[in-house]
mmCIF file of C-alpha atoms in Angstrom:
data_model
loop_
_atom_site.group_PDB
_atom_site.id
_atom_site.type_symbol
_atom_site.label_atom_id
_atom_site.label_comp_id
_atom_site.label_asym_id
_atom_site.label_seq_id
_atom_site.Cartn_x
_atom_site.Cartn_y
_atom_site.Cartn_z
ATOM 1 C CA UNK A 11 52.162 39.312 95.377
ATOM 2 C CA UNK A 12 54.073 42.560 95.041
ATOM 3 C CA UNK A 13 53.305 43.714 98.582
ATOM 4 C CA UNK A 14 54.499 39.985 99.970
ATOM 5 C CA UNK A 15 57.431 40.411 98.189
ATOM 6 C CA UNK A 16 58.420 44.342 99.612
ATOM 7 C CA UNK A 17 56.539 43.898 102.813
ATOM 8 C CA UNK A 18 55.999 40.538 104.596
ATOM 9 C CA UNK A 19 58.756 38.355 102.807
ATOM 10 C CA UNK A 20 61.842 40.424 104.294
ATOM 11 C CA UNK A 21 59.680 40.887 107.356
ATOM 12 C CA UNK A 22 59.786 37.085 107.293
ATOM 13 C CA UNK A 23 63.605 36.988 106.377
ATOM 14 C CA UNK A 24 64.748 39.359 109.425
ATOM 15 C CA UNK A 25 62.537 37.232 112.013
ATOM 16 C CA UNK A 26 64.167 33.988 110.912
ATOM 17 C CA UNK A 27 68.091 35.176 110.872
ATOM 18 C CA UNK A 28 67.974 36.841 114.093
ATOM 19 C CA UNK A 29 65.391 34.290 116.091
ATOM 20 C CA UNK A 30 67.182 32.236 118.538
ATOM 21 C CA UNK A 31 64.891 29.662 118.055
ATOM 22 C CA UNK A 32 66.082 28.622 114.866
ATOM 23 C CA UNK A 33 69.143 26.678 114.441
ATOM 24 C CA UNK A 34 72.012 28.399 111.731
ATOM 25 C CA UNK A 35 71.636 25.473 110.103
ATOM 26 C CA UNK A 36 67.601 25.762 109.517
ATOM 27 C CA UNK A 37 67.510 29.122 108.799
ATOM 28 C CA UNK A 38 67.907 28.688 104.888
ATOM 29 C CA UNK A 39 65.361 25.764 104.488
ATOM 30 C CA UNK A 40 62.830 27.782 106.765
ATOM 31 C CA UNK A 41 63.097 30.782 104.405
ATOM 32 C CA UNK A 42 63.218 28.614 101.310
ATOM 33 C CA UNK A 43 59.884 26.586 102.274
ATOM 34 C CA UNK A 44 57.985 29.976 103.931
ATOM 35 C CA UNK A 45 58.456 31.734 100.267
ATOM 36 C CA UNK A 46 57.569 28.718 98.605
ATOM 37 C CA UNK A 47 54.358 28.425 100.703
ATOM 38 C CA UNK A 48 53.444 32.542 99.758
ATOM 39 C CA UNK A 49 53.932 31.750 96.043
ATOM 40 C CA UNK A 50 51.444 29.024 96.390
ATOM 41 C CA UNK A 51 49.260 30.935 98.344
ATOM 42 C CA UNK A 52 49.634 33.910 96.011
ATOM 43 C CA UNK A 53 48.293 31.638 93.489
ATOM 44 C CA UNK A 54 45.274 30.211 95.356
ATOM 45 C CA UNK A 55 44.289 33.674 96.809
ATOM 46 C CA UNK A 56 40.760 32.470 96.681
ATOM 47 C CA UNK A 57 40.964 29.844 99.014
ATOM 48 C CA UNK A 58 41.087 30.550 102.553
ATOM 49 C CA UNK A 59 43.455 28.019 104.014
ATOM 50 C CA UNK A 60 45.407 27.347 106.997
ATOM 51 C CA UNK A 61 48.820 26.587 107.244
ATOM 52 C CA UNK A 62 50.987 25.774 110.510
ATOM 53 C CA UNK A 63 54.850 26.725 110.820
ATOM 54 C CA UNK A 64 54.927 22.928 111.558
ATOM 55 C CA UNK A 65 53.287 22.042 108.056
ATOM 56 C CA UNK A 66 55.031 24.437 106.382
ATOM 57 C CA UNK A 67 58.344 22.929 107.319
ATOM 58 C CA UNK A 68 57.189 19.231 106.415
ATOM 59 C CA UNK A 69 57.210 20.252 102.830
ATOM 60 C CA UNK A 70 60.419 19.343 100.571
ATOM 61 C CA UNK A 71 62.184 21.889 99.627
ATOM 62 C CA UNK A 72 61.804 23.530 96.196
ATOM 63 C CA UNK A 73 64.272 23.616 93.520
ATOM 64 C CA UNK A 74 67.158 26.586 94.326
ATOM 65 C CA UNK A 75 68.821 28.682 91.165
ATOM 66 C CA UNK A 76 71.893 30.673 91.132
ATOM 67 C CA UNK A 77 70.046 33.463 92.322
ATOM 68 C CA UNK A 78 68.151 32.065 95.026
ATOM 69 C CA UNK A 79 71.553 30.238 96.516
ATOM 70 C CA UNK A 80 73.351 33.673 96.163
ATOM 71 C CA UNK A 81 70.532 35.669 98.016
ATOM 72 C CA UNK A 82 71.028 33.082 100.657
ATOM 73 C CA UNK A 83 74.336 33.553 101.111
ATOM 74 C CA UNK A 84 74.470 37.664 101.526
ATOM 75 C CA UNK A 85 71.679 37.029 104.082
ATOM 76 C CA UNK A 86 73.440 34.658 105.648
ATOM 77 C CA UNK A 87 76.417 37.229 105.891
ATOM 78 C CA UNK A 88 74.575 40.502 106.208
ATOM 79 C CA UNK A 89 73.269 38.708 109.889
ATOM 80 C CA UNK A 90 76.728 37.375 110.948
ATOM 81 C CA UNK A 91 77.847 40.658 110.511
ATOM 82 C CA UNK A 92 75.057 42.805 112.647
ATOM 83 C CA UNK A 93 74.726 39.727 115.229
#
């Protein structure tokens, strides 16, 4: 989970607040369920299961602490700023 966590989760995190595709608005809830979804995975690593975007996003979102709501927020800015 380490390597998700320095690799493919900000990987994740730039794709989503600079895509077009994705409404302002959806950003936070797409980054909220896609980390959600690696935990979980991270703790079935010995299943091999597939996943789509679309599934992904039909999931409810998971509970959000201080911490979580303030990382939003500075990634929210930091991409305002450089877009």
């Amino acid at each position: 989970m380490m390597k998700v966590k320095k690799f493919v989760l900000p990987a994740i995190e730039i794709a989503i607040f600079q895509s077009t595709d994705v409404t302002k608005a959806d950003r936070r809830n797409m980054k909220l369920k896609i980390e959600e979804e690696l935990k979980e995975l991270g703790l079935q690593s010995t299943k091999v299961q597939k996943r789509s975007l679309y599934s992904i996003m039909q999931r409810p979102l998971p509970q959000i602490d201080a911490v979580t709501e303030a990382e939003l927020a500075s990634l929210e800015q930091l991409f305002q700023q450089s877009g």
